[in-house]
Amino acid sequence: MTPVSSKQYADDVSLLMVLIDTNPLFWSSTAAPLPFSKFLSQVLSFLNSILLLNQLNQVMVIATGLNSCDYIYDSSLGLTTQRVETLLQKLEEFVIKDEELNKDDSVDGIGSSLLSGSLSMALCYIQRVFRSGSLHPQPRILCMHGSQDGPGQYVAIMNSIFSAQRSMVPIDSCVIGSQHSAFLQQASYITGGVYLKPQQPDGLFQYLTTVFATDLHSRSFLQLPKPVGVDFRASCFCHKNTIDMGYICSVCLSIFCKHHKKCSTCGSAFGQPQTNVSTSNQKT
Amino acid sequence: MTDAQVVKRAKYKSSVKDPGLRGHKSSKEGANRPALLNLTQDQGNYIFEFENFSDREICRDFVAKAIAFSGEVGGPTSDKAVPQKDEQLSSAEMERRIKLLQEDIELQKLHKQFVIGDVLSETEFWATRKKLLDVNASRKAKQRVGLKSEMIFNVKPSSDGQSNRVTFNLTPEMIHQIFAEKPAVRQAYINFVPNKAAYVSQAAEDEELAVFLRQDAILANETRQKIRKVDPTLDMEADEGDDYTHIPGHGLANEDIKDELEAQYEPFKRSFLQDINRHAAVVLEGRTIDVETGDTRSVAEALASTKRVELAKEASDGNVLQDRIDRIVRMAEIEDLQAPRDPPVAPLCIKDPRDYFDSQQVNALNQLSGTRQMKSRLSTSEAYGSLRAHISEIRTTGFSDPIVRPEVAFQVFNSLTQNISSSKYQLGKNPHESILDTLPSVTKEELLLVSRLRDAMSKIYPKLQEIKESVQSDTRHQVSLLVQPMLQALDAAFAHYELDQQKRYAKGGEKPNGYA
């Protein structure tokens, strides 16, 4: 296959990074609206459709597991005939590996998959594509997520979101689970992507082809679903609870729910809280 | 022997009654022949040699006239002559006649033939040619010889091989031009050259001095004057921009070559341009003074005085100030230069952060109930096993046909379209405005509705308060969570309404828009 940089790219060529949530606890719980096999078949058909839309389109699949993340499929490697087969093969291998990494048997609830890890891996790959030359398809990230938001990943996810915003890579979110994901809402809002929680999980393929198959150039002409409201609340750095009123370190802007003597992120000491004027400790 | 001198002498001599001239003879004209005038008197012959023929003609004319005069006075036989003593020949008239005769050789011949040959008298001769005289006079008055348009770069000094002296041969004409073009030189000349005579050579040396010393000051002055005269409403930039035909390459070629070289030559280019501009100005102005009058000193002073006169005229002219004021007023009216009256940006306002928490309610409920309900039916290892089972299921059975059932797909389409169109309206800026626009006749009713709505909404507050208090303490938090967005919505609505009211009263009540 000819290298990417030597081709002429039209406006609608896209590089799609699909992050699939493979949290087994989620897929085996009642929170999952459809069985994993149905979900996977619809996603794979969607990937085939994307590759059919344009000869130069590229697709990259990353699996988001409980304990690890990994690249599952890369369309630029060729293999048009055995595409699904290779993908499923690699996915199975990944699941086995992920299980081996699972040390702690007792997981609280359905746990949360490592979204921050897969976001970081996607952004790294995109950076590599950017540096390959001036001619490259327009990258975007599609996050198929169902697990809960892990509060411990708040900082890492926010960092990935800001770096995606800086690289102008939109993050689309398709939330399969029963609840909305605040992290993904913020991600889509900040990066200019689309956030959707399908009302009819049976028609997931239809949702995917109608909303998420649109390339970035065409989006300027289309009306895509917008979320009604975005939950912008931050999580405190000490307990990872979502808070709307708290304390902020004026040096590093870390958020705390309770008054601390010292900032745990940057180590700066806070002064005594005063009624009128605050010296180094600001109250929001 | 210049013309002027001949005339002067002629004027002087006209008082002489009888010079005793009897006749005159002149040698034939032609190149390489001396111009001789043979005057016969009672006493004898006098032969005069002239530098050129035109001078001789003048003398000859005068002599002829003198002879005619004397002949008239002396002898009654020359009755043909019209009484010329009645005619008052002014000196200007004389000059003109002489000039005409000089210029037109045919006329000269005729004149000689008729007047001097006593066929016609002077007045008769000139009477018919009055038109010529007048034309010539007017032509002379209007048309002046302009200045040469070539600039003085070809003033090459001649140098002796032996001594170190360099001599510039400057004609008065060139000196005039130098003084007109380089006011610095003129200034320096006036200042440094006190003595009239024999300082012409100084001018050449001073030229370089002055150029280096005074150039900038005088230039600055001149440009300041010119700037004051500039009409600010004229857009030079636009004009220049439009005139792409004179840009090298018609403005298309990429001009990023030779930047360093150009920067080096920038000061030279600038002074060169200034010189060209000044020369052009001088040439277009024409001769303000006559070159012939006087030597260099007077030329310099004359030029300086004319410039001063101009300045004085401008300064004392009261209209100048008025003009300037008018120009400033015109300038102030230029739209582009106006400062914006109202800032186009809205003043910074910190939105109510609670506006962002519209979905807070949903999330809060979710969080309360989420962790409890969401538990895996299987243990971790079992979960993994089921996942792998699903994967292998696809490998064996493949995709279902069709992937999505048509009716399901149709439903999805419908819901998406509805969702998108409804959210478009909800998230629009002023949805209620569009509705009110279509119903202009019912605005009064709307107003009434608005006031009723306000009353109803204000009653909700105490009701909510009652609800909060009636509930038990442990569930109060949840209830307050539910109630809070309602309160927010009410607050926002009232605030919005009040803002609209203010705007409406400020605008003078155009359109009732108080629907919150």
PDB file of N, CA, C and O in Angstrom, chain B residues 397-432:
ATOM      1  N   THR B 397     -20.854 -17.618  13.817  1.00  0.00           N
ATOM      2  CA  THR B 397     -22.122 -17.316  13.141  1.00  0.00           C
ATOM      3  C   THR B 397     -22.013 -16.112  12.210  1.00  0.00           C
ATOM      4  O   THR B 397     -22.805 -15.972  11.277  1.00  0.00           O
ATOM      5  N   GLY B 398     -21.107 -15.248  12.453  1.00  0.00           N
ATOM      6  CA  GLY B 398     -21.007 -14.072  11.589  1.00  0.00           C
ATOM      7  C   GLY B 398     -22.056 -13.018  11.943  1.00  0.00           C
ATOM      8  O   GLY B 398     -22.721 -13.082  12.979  1.00  0.00           O
ATOM      9  N   PHE B 399     -22.201 -12.068  11.046  1.00  0.00           N
ATOM     10  CA  PHE B 399     -23.159 -11.007  11.304  1.00  0.00           C
ATOM     11  C   PHE B 399     -24.557 -11.472  10.991  1.00  0.00           C
ATOM     12  O   PHE B 399     -24.775 -12.348  10.154  1.00  0.00           O
ATOM     13  N   SER B 400     -25.493 -10.849  11.668  1.00  0.00           N
ATOM     14  CA  SER B 400     -26.893 -11.173  11.367  1.00  0.00           C
ATOM     15  C   SER B 400     -27.292 -10.452  10.082  1.00  0.00           C
ATOM     16  O   SER B 400     -26.736  -9.429   9.719  1.00  0.00           O
ATOM     17  N   ASP B 401     -28.270 -10.998   9.416  1.00  0.00           N
ATOM     18  CA  ASP B 401     -28.732 -10.409   8.155  1.00  0.00           C
ATOM     19  C   ASP B 401     -30.199 -10.021   8.271  1.00  0.00           C
ATOM     20  O   ASP B 401     -31.041 -10.903   8.397  1.00  0.00           O
ATOM     21  N   PRO B 402     -30.638  -8.839   8.238  1.00  0.00           N
ATOM     22  CA  PRO B 402     -29.797  -7.650   8.116  1.00  0.00           C
ATOM     23  C   PRO B 402     -29.192  -7.243   9.470  1.00  0.00           C
ATOM     24  O   PRO B 402     -29.654  -7.707  10.496  1.00  0.00           O
ATOM     25  N   ILE B 403     -28.257  -6.408   9.371  1.00  0.00           N
ATOM     26  CA  ILE B 403     -27.621  -5.935  10.616  1.00  0.00           C
ATOM     27  C   ILE B 403     -28.648  -5.272  11.521  1.00  0.00           C
ATOM     28  O   ILE B 403     -28.688  -5.515  12.721  1.00  0.00           O
ATOM     29  N   VAL B 404     -29.431  -4.436  10.900  1.00  0.00           N
ATOM     30  CA  VAL B 404     -30.470  -3.731  11.661  1.00  0.00           C
ATOM     31  C   VAL B 404     -31.789  -3.938  10.937  1.00  0.00           C
ATOM     32  O   VAL B 404     -31.865  -3.770   9.727  1.00  0.00           O
ATOM     33  N   ARG B 405     -32.812  -4.220  11.674  1.00  0.00           N
ATOM     34  CA  ARG B 405     -34.119  -4.418  11.035  1.00  0.00           C
ATOM     35  C   ARG B 405     -34.641  -3.098  10.518  1.00  0.00           C
ATOM     36  O   ARG B 405     -34.435  -2.059  11.162  1.00  0.00           O
ATOM     37  N   PRO B 406     -35.291  -3.107   9.386  1.00  0.00           N
ATOM     38  CA  PRO B 406     -35.714  -1.849   8.759  1.00  0.00           C
ATOM     39  C   PRO B 406     -36.612  -1.017   9.646  1.00  0.00           C
ATOM     40  O   PRO B 406     -36.445   0.208   9.702  1.00  0.00           O
ATOM     41  N   GLU B 407     -37.557  -1.641  10.328  1.00  0.00           N
ATOM     42  CA  GLU B 407     -38.459  -0.836  11.166  1.00  0.00           C
ATOM     43  C   GLU B 407     -37.702  -0.166  12.301  1.00  0.00           C
ATOM     44  O   GLU B 407     -37.984   0.985  12.662  1.00  0.00           O
ATOM     45  N   VAL B 408     -36.733  -0.893  12.844  1.00  0.00           N
ATOM     46  CA  VAL B 408     -35.922  -0.300  13.909  1.00  0.00           C
ATOM     47  C   VAL B 408     -35.135   0.891  13.360  1.00  0.00           C
ATOM     48  O   VAL B 408     -35.063   1.957  13.979  1.00  0.00           O
ATOM     49  N   ALA B 409     -34.559   0.670  12.187  1.00  0.00           N
ATOM     50  CA  ALA B 409     -33.789   1.754  11.556  1.00  0.00           C
ATOM     51  C   ALA B 409     -34.671   2.973  11.329  1.00  0.00           C
ATOM     52  O   ALA B 409     -34.262   4.121  11.578  1.00  0.00           O
ATOM     53  N   PHE B 410     -35.888   2.732  10.870  1.00  0.00           N
ATOM     54  CA  PHE B 410     -36.821   3.831  10.616  1.00  0.00           C
ATOM     55  C   PHE B 410     -37.141   4.578  11.897  1.00  0.00           C
ATOM     56  O   PHE B 410     -37.178   5.826  11.921  1.00  0.00           O
ATOM     57  N   GLN B 411     -37.365   3.827  12.955  1.00  0.00           N
ATOM     58  CA  GLN B 411     -37.657   4.476  14.236  1.00  0.00           C
ATOM     59  C   GLN B 411     -36.484   5.339  14.694  1.00  0.00           C
ATOM     60  O   GLN B 411     -36.670   6.461  15.188  1.00  0.00           O
ATOM     61  N   VAL B 412     -35.314   4.771  14.508  1.00  0.00           N
ATOM     62  CA  VAL B 412     -34.118   5.518  14.905  1.00  0.00           C
ATOM     63  C   VAL B 412     -34.038   6.834  14.151  1.00  0.00           C
ATOM     64  O   VAL B 412     -33.787   7.902  14.722  1.00  0.00           O
ATOM     65  N   PHE B 413     -34.275   6.729  12.845  1.00  0.00           N
ATOM     66  CA  PHE B 413     -34.253   7.927  12.001  1.00  0.00           C
ATOM     67  C   PHE B 413     -35.223   8.973  12.513  1.00  0.00           C
ATOM     68  O   PHE B 413     -34.887  10.160  12.652  1.00  0.00           O
ATOM     69  N   ASN B 414     -36.435   8.553  12.759  1.00  0.00           N
ATOM     70  CA  ASN B 414     -37.464   9.483  13.212  1.00  0.00           C
ATOM     71  C   ASN B 414     -37.075  10.167  14.506  1.00  0.00           C
ATOM     72  O   ASN B 414     -37.188  11.386  14.648  1.00  0.00           O
ATOM     73  N   SER B 415     -36.640   9.341  15.453  1.00  0.00           N
ATOM     74  CA  SER B 415     -36.326   9.929  16.761  1.00  0.00           C
ATOM     75  C   SER B 415     -35.164  10.897  16.652  1.00  0.00           C
ATOM     76  O   SER B 415     -35.160  11.955  17.271  1.00  0.00           O
ATOM     77  N   LEU B 416     -34.190  10.537  15.827  1.00  0.00           N
ATOM     78  CA  LEU B 416     -33.049  11.442  15.647  1.00  0.00           C
ATOM     79  C   LEU B 416     -33.499  12.768  15.062  1.00  0.00           C
ATOM     80  O   LEU B 416     -33.127  13.845  15.542  1.00  0.00           O
ATOM     81  N   THR B 417     -34.318  12.709  14.012  1.00  0.00           N
ATOM     82  CA  THR B 417     -34.777  13.937  13.371  1.00  0.00           C
ATOM     83  C   THR B 417     -35.557  14.788  14.335  1.00  0.00           C
ATOM     84  O   THR B 417     -35.353  16.001  14.419  1.00  0.00           O
ATOM     85  N   GLN B 418     -36.461  14.138  15.074  1.00  0.00           N
ATOM     86  CA  GLN B 418     -37.239  14.896  16.043  1.00  0.00           C
ATOM     87  C   GLN B 418     -36.343  15.537  17.082  1.00  0.00           C
ATOM     88  O   GLN B 418     -36.483  16.715  17.423  1.00  0.00           O
ATOM     89  N   ASN B 419     -35.427  14.764  17.557  1.00  0.00           N
ATOM     90  CA  ASN B 419     -34.528  15.249  18.592  1.00  0.00           C
ATOM     91  C   ASN B 419     -33.753  16.464  18.100  1.00  0.00           C
ATOM     92  O   ASN B 419     -33.656  17.484  18.771  1.00  0.00           O
ATOM     93  N   ILE B 420     -33.222  16.328  16.893  1.00  0.00           N
ATOM     94  CA  ILE B 420     -32.402  17.407  16.355  1.00  0.00           C
ATOM     95  C   ILE B 420     -33.246  18.654  16.140  1.00  0.00           C
ATOM     96  O   ILE B 420     -32.846  19.767  16.511  1.00  0.00           O
ATOM     97  N   SER B 421     -34.422  18.483  15.555  1.00  0.00           N
ATOM     98  CA  SER B 421     -35.233  19.668  15.257  1.00  0.00           C
ATOM     99  C   SER B 421     -35.738  20.318  16.529  1.00  0.00           C
ATOM    100  O   SER B 421     -35.798  21.537  16.622  1.00  0.00           O
ATOM    101  N   SER B 422     -36.089  19.504  17.532  1.00  0.00           N
ATOM    102  CA  SER B 422     -36.601  20.103  18.768  1.00  0.00           C
ATOM    103  C   SER B 422     -35.493  20.818  19.521  1.00  0.00           C
ATOM    104  O   SER B 422     -35.687  21.907  20.030  1.00  0.00           O
ATOM    105  N   SER B 423     -34.334  20.188  19.560  1.00  0.00           N
ATOM    106  CA  SER B 423     -33.238  20.837  20.292  1.00  0.00           C
ATOM    107  C   SER B 423     -32.820  22.109  19.586  1.00  0.00           C
ATOM    108  O   SER B 423     -32.396  23.066  20.207  1.00  0.00           O
ATOM    109  N   LYS B 424     -32.982  22.126  18.270  1.00  0.00           N
ATOM    110  CA  LYS B 424     -32.650  23.345  17.519  1.00  0.00           C
ATOM    111  C   LYS B 424     -33.515  24.499  18.004  1.00  0.00           C
ATOM    112  O   LYS B 424     -33.036  25.617  18.188  1.00  0.00           O
ATOM    113  N   TYR B 425     -34.799  24.212  18.214  1.00  0.00           N
ATOM    114  CA  TYR B 425     -35.678  25.289  18.662  1.00  0.00           C
ATOM    115  C   TYR B 425     -35.417  25.665  20.096  1.00  0.00           C
ATOM    116  O   TYR B 425     -35.483  26.820  20.454  1.00  0.00           O
ATOM    117  N   GLN B 426     -35.132  24.662  20.907  1.00  0.00           N
ATOM    118  CA  GLN B 426     -34.942  24.981  22.320  1.00  0.00           C
ATOM    119  C   GLN B 426     -33.677  25.762  22.548  1.00  0.00           C
ATOM    120  O   GLN B 426     -33.633  26.662  23.354  1.00  0.00           O
ATOM    121  N   LEU B 427     -32.658  25.403  21.819  1.00  0.00           N
ATOM    122  CA  LEU B 427     -31.389  26.063  22.037  1.00  0.00           C
ATOM    123  C   LEU B 427     -31.275  27.358  21.248  1.00  0.00           C
ATOM    124  O   LEU B 427     -30.265  28.007  21.282  1.00  0.00           O
ATOM    125  N   GLY B 428     -32.351  27.716  20.538  1.00  0.00           N
ATOM    126  CA  GLY B 428     -32.299  28.944  19.774  1.00  0.00           C
ATOM    127  C   GLY B 428     -32.260  30.155  20.692  1.00  0.00           C
ATOM    128  O   GLY B 428     -32.528  30.074  21.880  1.00  0.00           O
ATOM    129  N   LYS B 429     -31.934  31.291  20.107  1.00  0.00           N
ATOM    130  CA  LYS B 429     -31.722  32.491  20.909  1.00  0.00           C
ATOM    131  C   LYS B 429     -33.023  32.954  21.550  1.00  0.00           C
ATOM    132  O   LYS B 429     -33.158  33.019  22.747  1.00  0.00           O
ATOM    133  N   ASN B 430     -33.978  33.300  20.694  1.00  0.00           N
ATOM    134  CA  ASN B 430     -35.217  33.870  21.224  1.00  0.00           C
ATOM    135  C   ASN B 430     -36.397  33.177  20.585  1.00  0.00           C
ATOM    136  O   ASN B 430     -37.008  33.705  19.670  1.00  0.00           O
ATOM    137  N   PRO B 431     -36.691  32.005  21.031  1.00  0.00           N
ATOM    138  CA  PRO B 431     -37.811  31.299  20.379  1.00  0.00           C
ATOM    139  C   PRO B 431     -39.129  32.025  20.526  1.00  0.00           C
ATOM    140  O   PRO B 431     -39.948  32.034  19.627  1.00  0.00           O
ATOM    141  N   HIS B 432     -39.339  32.648  21.644  1.00  0.00           N
ATOM    142  CA  HIS B 432     -40.633  33.292  21.846  1.00  0.00           C
ATOM    143  C   HIS B 432     -40.797  34.485  20.930  1.00  0.00           C
ATOM    144  O   HIS B 432     -41.881  34.878  20.583  1.00  0.00           O
TER     145      HIS B 432
END
